[in-house]
């Protein structure tokens, strides 16, 4: 007779494998697309995917410890924030402070985790959890908010529908993921997910698992939109017109339009 | 009137809409003006999908500015400043529309 805990364990391992596989697939796919399109900023997302996947493999498969996972996951999240900065906010000085805060929080997080491993004091553990929550929230909420803000500004315009869809998926996925570590605040720092007899652990585990599934499938969908889906999303899209005429003719037309503006 | 052949022209479309509103002209005419400025800056052979954020910035600051001056637009500097901000805010369209 298979126990519920065993089933839960098999389920968790399956999800972990799919999660890691998805991240590796996304990382490789984005390297290829970066090369094809010369959009090298996307390599930040690729690095983030590889880094998070390596962190999880190191900790859960190779038993290299939670500090190993922390280093790679933090590096991955910082890489994702670099993408947010360079894609949505370049040339905007104020937003650099957000990136800087994320980097500082990431370093503090690593130091706190290392301290907790050496000195397993409960207050350090809780401090780590609070930092982790703030860090994860800031990284993903910033990405989600940046994407959503642009989506709001273009949604009334005739921009291709699949691009609007991409903004929406990135926003939705990031907003959900930004809350990922909040349920873990309800667990004592020394408790791990292997304690399946504790009902709170099981609930927190299921919520975390659910958010992880949303994160990996959402990011995969956002970046890997098949051509058939792009065509389907663009089915009502009308290509915008522009005037291609000799310079003088266009200048005369512009002068006429400015002198006799159409009433809207 | 011709249609945009390149489906990656969302940034030109978006900037054209904003420029049209500022100049009080139709968006197709504004996009035509933008395309002229692009040809000035990058030559006739550069593909739209090869144009990067920095190129768009130079197009706005150099060629478009010159053309608005030629058209004797009084507040051309203000319009250039405005378009530059629009480009900075919507720069993700270039990346997200290309991957």
Short mmCIF file of C-alpha atoms in Angstrom, two decimals:
data_model
loop_
_atom_site.label_atom_id
_atom_site.label_comp_id
_atom_site.label_asym_id
_atom_site.label_seq_id
_atom_site.Cartn_x
_atom_site.Cartn_y
_atom_site.Cartn_z
CA UNK A 1 0.00 0.00 0.00
CA UNK A 2 1.47 3.34 -1.04
CA UNK A 3 1.26 6.04 1.61
CA UNK A 4 -0.02 9.57 0.91
CA UNK A 5 3.39 10.94 1.92
CA UNK A 6 5.09 8.72 -0.68
CA UNK A 7 2.67 9.86 -3.38
CA UNK A 8 3.30 13.46 -2.39
CA UNK A 9 7.04 12.81 -2.59
CA UNK A 10 6.79 11.26 -6.08
CA UNK A 11 4.59 14.16 -7.18
CA UNK A 12 7.08 16.70 -5.80
CA UNK A 13 10.05 15.01 -7.50
CA UNK A 14 8.13 14.91 -10.81
CA UNK A 15 7.31 18.62 -10.54
CA UNK A 16 10.94 19.39 -9.65
CA UNK A 17 12.16 17.48 -12.73
CA UNK A 18 9.66 19.25 -15.01
CA UNK A 19 10.61 22.58 -13.41
CA UNK A 20 14.36 22.01 -13.95
CA UNK A 21 13.77 20.66 -17.47
CA UNK A 22 11.66 23.70 -18.35
CA UNK A 23 14.32 26.09 -17.06
CA UNK A 24 17.07 24.36 -19.09
CA UNK A 25 14.92 24.30 -22.22
CA UNK A 26 14.10 28.01 -21.79
CA UNK A 27 17.76 28.87 -21.17
CA UNK A 28 18.92 27.13 -24.36
CA UNK A 29 16.02 28.48 -26.44
CA UNK A 30 16.74 32.06 -25.36
CA UNK A 31 20.46 31.73 -26.19
CA UNK A 32 19.46 30.68 -29.72
CA UNK A 33 16.95 33.56 -30.02
CA UNK A 34 19.48 36.08 -28.66
CA UNK A 35 21.93 34.98 -31.35
CA UNK A 36 19.28 35.03 -34.11
CA UNK A 37 17.86 38.45 -33.21
CA UNK A 38 20.95 40.16 -31.72
CA UNK A 39 18.77 40.95 -28.68
CA UNK A 40 21.46 40.09 -26.15
CA UNK A 41 19.49 41.46 -23.21
CA UNK A 42 17.45 38.28 -23.26
CA UNK A 43 20.61 36.42 -22.19
CA UNK A 44 19.90 37.76 -18.68
CA UNK A 45 16.72 35.64 -18.63
CA UNK A 46 18.69 32.70 -20.04
CA UNK A 47 21.35 33.06 -17.31
CA UNK A 48 18.59 33.32 -14.68
CA UNK A 49 17.03 30.06 -15.95
CA UNK A 50 20.33 28.17 -15.88
CA UNK A 51 21.35 29.60 -12.53
CA UNK A 52 18.08 28.71 -10.78
CA UNK A 53 18.12 25.21 -12.35
CA UNK A 54 21.74 24.60 -11.25
CA UNK A 55 20.86 25.80 -7.73
CA UNK A 56 17.99 23.32 -7.47
CA UNK A 57 20.01 20.43 -8.95
CA UNK A 58 22.92 21.15 -6.61
CA UNK A 59 20.72 21.22 -3.55
CA UNK A 60 18.06 18.59 -4.29
CA UNK A 61 19.89 16.11 -6.54
CA UNK A 62 23.59 16.42 -5.68
CA UNK A 63 23.00 17.31 -2.00
CA UNK A 64 25.42 20.25 -2.13
CA UNK A 65 23.42 22.07 0.51
CA UNK A 66 21.07 25.03 0.86
CA UNK A 67 23.89 27.60 0.70
CA UNK A 68 24.79 26.30 -2.77
CA UNK A 69 21.15 26.68 -3.83
CA UNK A 70 21.03 30.15 -2.30
CA UNK A 71 24.05 31.41 -4.27
CA UNK A 72 22.65 30.26 -7.61
CA UNK A 73 19.04 31.25 -6.99
CA UNK A 74 20.08 34.71 -5.77
CA UNK A 75 22.38 35.10 -8.80
CA UNK A 76 19.50 34.01 -11.06
CA UNK A 77 17.07 36.49 -9.52
CA UNK A 78 19.64 39.32 -9.83
CA UNK A 79 20.14 38.35 -13.49
CA UNK A 80 16.37 38.57 -14.00
CA UNK A 81 16.37 42.02 -12.42
CA UNK A 82 19.17 43.08 -14.81
CA UNK A 83 16.82 42.06 -17.62
CA UNK A 84 14.03 44.16 -16.09
CA UNK A 85 16.36 47.15 -15.81
CA UNK A 86 17.92 46.95 -19.28
CA UNK A 87 14.67 46.08 -21.07
CA UNK A 88 12.20 48.39 -19.36
CA UNK A 89 14.17 51.13 -17.62
CA UNK A 90 17.48 51.82 -19.39
CA UNK A 91 18.33 55.56 -19.43
CA UNK A 92 16.12 56.11 -16.38
CA UNK A 93 18.44 56.92 -13.50
CA UNK A 94 15.94 56.59 -10.65
CA UNK A 95 15.15 52.96 -11.44
CA UNK A 96 18.83 52.06 -11.05
CA UNK A 97 18.22 52.44 -7.29
CA UNK A 98 15.71 49.58 -7.44
CA UNK A 99 18.30 47.37 -9.15
CA UNK A 100 20.90 48.39 -6.58
CA UNK A 101 18.51 47.57 -3.71
CA UNK A 102 17.90 44.12 -5.21
CA UNK A 103 21.64 43.44 -5.49
CA UNK A 104 22.25 44.57 -1.88
CA UNK A 105 19.30 42.49 -0.63
CA UNK A 106 20.66 39.48 -2.55
CA UNK A 107 24.09 39.81 -0.93
CA UNK A 108 22.51 40.22 2.54
CA UNK A 109 20.37 37.17 1.88
CA UNK A 110 23.40 35.05 1.07
CA UNK A 111 25.27 36.28 4.18
CA UNK A 112 22.24 35.61 6.42
CA UNK A 113 21.74 32.13 4.96
CA UNK A 114 25.41 31.29 5.51
CA UNK A 115 25.17 32.58 9.10
CA UNK A 116 22.07 30.47 9.71
CA UNK A 117 23.84 27.36 8.43
CA UNK A 118 26.79 28.00 10.79
CA UNK A 119 24.69 29.30 13.73
CA UNK A 120 21.18 27.81 13.51
CA UNK A 121 19.63 30.47 15.76
CA UNK A 122 15.88 30.94 15.25
CA UNK A 123 16.05 34.77 15.09
CA UNK A 124 18.62 34.59 12.26
CA UNK A 125 16.34 32.10 10.53
CA UNK A 126 13.35 34.42 10.74
CA UNK A 127 15.47 37.38 9.62
CA UNK A 128 16.54 35.31 6.61
CA UNK A 129 12.90 34.49 5.79
CA UNK A 130 11.89 38.15 5.95
CA UNK A 131 14.81 39.13 3.70
CA UNK A 132 13.97 36.29 1.31
CA UNK A 133 10.34 37.44 1.12
CA UNK A 134 11.36 41.06 0.45
CA UNK A 135 13.95 40.00 -2.14
CA UNK A 136 11.62 37.66 -4.08
CA UNK A 137 8.79 40.17 -3.91
CA UNK A 138 10.96 43.02 -5.18
CA UNK A 139 12.48 41.01 -8.06
CA UNK A 140 9.20 39.68 -9.43
CA UNK A 141 6.91 42.56 -8.54
CA UNK A 142 9.30 44.95 -10.31
CA UNK A 143 9.27 42.81 -13.45
CA UNK A 144 5.50 42.32 -13.29
CA UNK A 145 4.80 45.99 -12.63
CA UNK A 146 7.20 47.17 -15.38
CA UNK A 147 5.57 44.83 -17.89
CA UNK A 148 2.04 45.71 -16.78
CA UNK A 149 2.73 49.45 -17.01
CA UNK A 150 3.81 49.11 -20.64
CA UNK A 151 0.88 46.82 -21.39
CA UNK A 152 -1.48 49.50 -20.03
CA UNK A 153 0.14 52.14 -22.22
CA UNK A 154 -0.09 50.09 -25.44
CA UNK A 155 -3.30 48.14 -24.98
CA UNK A 156 -5.46 50.74 -26.77
CA UNK A 157 -2.98 50.98 -29.66
CA UNK A 158 -2.69 48.78 -32.73
CA UNK A 159 0.31 46.82 -31.49
CA UNK A 160 0.40 43.15 -32.51
CA UNK A 161 -1.82 41.11 -30.20
CA UNK A 162 0.76 38.43 -29.48
CA UNK A 163 3.13 41.08 -28.10
CA UNK A 164 0.36 42.36 -25.81
CA UNK A 165 -0.23 38.73 -24.79
CA UNK A 166 3.47 38.37 -23.92
CA UNK A 167 3.30 41.45 -21.68
CA UNK A 168 0.19 40.08 -19.98
CA UNK A 169 1.71 36.64 -19.32
CA UNK A 170 4.94 38.15 -17.95
CA UNK A 171 2.93 40.48 -15.67
CA UNK A 172 0.57 37.77 -14.39
CA UNK A 173 3.33 35.19 -13.82
CA UNK A 174 5.59 37.69 -12.08
CA UNK A 175 2.85 39.05 -9.80
CA UNK A 176 1.95 35.53 -8.66
CA UNK A 177 5.62 34.54 -8.19
CA UNK A 178 6.33 37.68 -6.15
CA UNK A 179 4.22 36.14 -3.33
CA UNK A 180 6.02 32.78 -3.49
CA UNK A 181 7.95 33.02 -0.22
CA UNK A 182 5.16 34.58 1.87
CA UNK A 183 3.62 31.18 2.89
CA UNK A 184 7.06 30.06 4.11
CA UNK A 185 6.96 32.81 6.76
CA UNK A 186 4.44 30.60 8.61
CA UNK A 187 7.00 27.83 9.01
CA UNK A 188 9.68 27.76 11.68
CA UNK A 189 13.15 28.25 10.12
CA UNK A 190 14.33 24.78 11.19
CA UNK A 191 11.37 22.96 9.59
CA UNK A 192 11.87 21.47 6.12
CA UNK A 193 9.43 20.16 3.54
CA UNK A 194 10.36 16.58 4.44
CA UNK A 195 8.24 16.93 7.60
CA UNK A 196 5.09 15.79 5.77
CA UNK A 197 3.17 14.85 8.92
CA UNK A 198 2.87 18.52 9.84
CA UNK A 199 -0.30 19.85 8.19
CA UNK A 200 1.05 23.43 7.94
CA UNK A 201 4.14 22.14 6.13
CA UNK A 202 1.94 20.25 3.66
CA UNK A 203 -0.27 23.29 2.98
CA UNK A 204 2.73 25.63 2.54
CA UNK A 205 4.39 23.02 0.34
CA UNK A 206 1.32 22.72 -1.91
CA UNK A 207 1.02 26.52 -2.25
CA UNK A 208 4.74 26.84 -3.07
CA UNK A 209 4.45 24.00 -5.58
CA UNK A 210 1.43 25.64 -7.22
CA UNK A 211 3.30 28.97 -7.56
CA UNK A 212 6.38 27.15 -8.91
CA UNK A 213 4.22 25.50 -11.60
CA UNK A 214 2.76 28.90 -12.54
CA UNK A 215 6.27 30.42 -12.65
CA UNK A 216 7.80 27.78 -14.93
CA UNK A 217 4.81 27.33 -17.25
CA UNK A 218 4.16 31.09 -17.40
CA UNK A 219 7.75 31.94 -18.27
CA UNK A 220 7.86 29.18 -20.84
CA UNK A 221 4.65 30.44 -22.46
CA UNK A 222 5.80 34.08 -22.32
CA UNK A 223 9.05 33.44 -24.15
CA UNK A 224 8.24 30.42 -26.26
CA UNK A 225 5.14 31.45 -28.17
CA UNK A 226 4.77 29.08 -31.15
CA UNK A 227 4.15 30.69 -34.54
CA UNK A 228 0.72 29.05 -34.74
CA UNK A 229 -0.30 30.72 -31.46
CA UNK A 230 1.14 34.06 -32.66
CA UNK A 231 -0.97 33.78 -35.82
CA UNK A 232 -4.05 32.87 -33.82
CA UNK A 233 -3.57 35.80 -31.42
CA UNK A 234 -2.99 38.14 -34.38
CA UNK A 235 -6.10 36.95 -36.23
CA UNK A 236 -7.90 40.33 -35.93
CA UNK A 237 -4.76 42.42 -36.28
CA UNK A 238 -4.79 45.03 -39.04
CA UNK A 239 -1.36 46.24 -40.17
CA UNK A 240 -1.00 50.02 -39.74
CA UNK A 241 -0.62 52.24 -42.77
CA UNK A 242 2.16 54.71 -43.39
CA UNK A 243 2.74 57.12 -46.22
CA UNK A 244 5.68 56.34 -48.47
CA UNK A 245 5.91 59.32 -50.79
CA UNK A 246 8.59 61.75 -51.98
CA UNK A 247 9.87 64.16 -49.35
CA UNK A 248 8.34 67.32 -50.86
CA UNK A 249 4.91 65.72 -51.28
CA UNK A 250 4.94 64.48 -47.68
CA UNK A 251 6.06 67.90 -46.39
CA UNK A 252 3.25 69.61 -48.31
CA UNK A 253 0.72 67.13 -46.96
CA UNK A 254 1.96 67.64 -43.38
CA UNK A 255 1.75 71.44 -43.79
CA UNK A 256 -1.81 71.12 -45.19
CA UNK A 257 -2.87 68.80 -42.35
CA UNK A 258 -1.41 71.16 -39.75
CA UNK A 259 -3.14 74.17 -41.29
CA UNK A 260 -6.47 72.34 -41.58
CA UNK A 261 -6.56 69.83 -38.75
CA UNK A 262 -9.35 67.27 -38.83
CA UNK A 263 -11.81 67.55 -35.97
CA UNK A 264 -11.72 64.42 -33.87
CA UNK B 1 -0.87 54.68 -49.28
CA UNK B 2 1.14 51.56 -48.63
CA UNK B 3 1.00 49.11 -45.76
CA UNK B 4 3.88 48.34 -43.45
CA UNK B 5 5.41 45.22 -44.90
CA UNK B 6 7.35 44.42 -41.80
CA UNK B 7 5.38 43.05 -38.88
CA UNK B 8 8.17 44.12 -36.51
CA UNK B 9 7.28 47.77 -36.98
CA UNK B 10 5.35 48.22 -33.74
CA UNK B 11 7.79 50.77 -32.37
CA UNK B 12 7.47 52.89 -35.53
CA UNK B 13 3.71 52.57 -35.31
CA UNK B 14 3.69 53.60 -31.63
CA UNK B 15 6.09 56.53 -32.10
CA UNK B 16 4.13 57.57 -35.21
CA UNK B 17 0.88 57.70 -33.25
CA UNK B 18 2.47 59.90 -30.58
CA UNK B 19 4.21 62.14 -33.13
CA UNK B 20 0.97 62.50 -35.11
CA UNK B 21 -0.89 63.66 -32.01
CA UNK B 22 1.83 66.16 -31.09
CA UNK B 23 2.07 67.59 -34.63
CA UNK B 24 -1.68 67.48 -35.17
CA UNK B 25 -1.29 65.37 -38.32
CA UNK B 26 -2.55 61.92 -39.32
CA UNK B 27 -0.59 58.93 -37.91
CA UNK B 28 0.24 57.58 -41.42
CA UNK B 29 1.83 60.94 -42.32
CA UNK B 30 3.74 60.95 -39.02
CA UNK B 31 4.99 57.42 -39.69
CA UNK B 32 6.03 58.50 -43.20
CA UNK B 33 8.06 61.32 -41.64
CA UNK B 34 9.64 58.91 -39.18
CA UNK B 35 10.60 56.57 -42.02
CA UNK B 36 12.26 59.43 -43.88
CA UNK B 37 14.24 60.25 -40.74
CA UNK B 38 15.21 56.58 -40.44
CA UNK B 39 16.52 56.54 -43.99
CA UNK B 40 18.56 59.72 -43.28
CA UNK B 41 20.15 58.18 -40.23
CA UNK B 42 20.64 54.55 -41.23
CA UNK B 43 20.54 54.53 -45.02
CA UNK B 44 17.99 52.71 -47.18
CA UNK B 45 19.27 49.16 -46.71
CA UNK B 46 18.97 48.62 -42.95
CA UNK B 47 16.16 46.19 -42.11
CA UNK B 48 13.59 47.28 -39.56
CA UNK B 49 14.24 44.19 -37.43
CA UNK B 50 17.93 45.17 -37.19
CA UNK B 51 17.20 48.58 -35.69
CA UNK B 52 18.06 48.82 -32.02
CA UNK B 53 17.03 51.15 -29.22
CA UNK B 54 20.19 53.25 -29.65
CA UNK B 55 19.43 53.64 -33.39
CA UNK B 56 15.89 54.85 -32.66
CA UNK B 57 17.29 57.31 -30.16
CA UNK B 58 19.73 58.71 -32.72
CA UNK B 59 16.95 58.88 -35.36
CA UNK B 60 14.81 60.99 -33.03
CA UNK B 61 17.59 63.22 -31.72
CA UNK B 62 19.31 63.84 -35.09
CA UNK B 63 17.35 63.27 -38.29
CA UNK B 64 13.80 63.74 -37.00
CA UNK B 65 14.84 66.87 -35.14
CA UNK B 66 16.35 68.23 -38.38
CA UNK B 67 13.23 67.44 -40.37
CA UNK B 68 10.89 69.05 -37.82
CA UNK B 69 13.09 72.15 -38.02
CA UNK B 70 12.81 72.09 -41.83
CA UNK B 71 9.03 71.88 -41.45
CA UNK B 72 9.27 75.03 -39.26
CA UNK B 73 7.64 73.40 -36.24
CA UNK B 74 8.00 76.00 -33.47
CA UNK B 75 8.15 73.65 -30.50
CA UNK B 76 10.23 70.96 -32.23
CA UNK B 77 12.68 70.66 -29.33
CA UNK B 78 9.84 69.95 -26.93
CA UNK B 79 8.41 67.32 -29.31
CA UNK B 80 11.82 65.64 -29.67
CA UNK B 81 12.19 65.57 -25.89
CA UNK B 82 8.70 64.07 -25.58
CA UNK B 83 9.37 61.37 -28.21
CA UNK B 84 12.66 60.51 -26.55
CA UNK B 85 10.78 59.91 -23.28
CA UNK B 86 8.13 57.84 -25.13
CA UNK B 87 10.91 55.73 -26.68
CA UNK B 88 12.65 55.21 -23.33
CA UNK B 89 9.37 54.17 -21.68
CA UNK B 90 8.36 51.82 -24.48
CA UNK B 91 11.84 50.41 -25.28
CA UNK B 92 10.74 46.93 -24.21
CA UNK B 93 8.57 46.76 -27.35
CA UNK B 94 11.77 46.33 -29.36
CA UNK B 95 12.96 43.34 -27.31
CA UNK B 96 9.61 41.71 -26.60
CA UNK B 97 8.52 42.08 -30.21
CA UNK B 98 11.64 40.45 -31.55
CA UNK B 99 12.14 37.33 -29.41
#
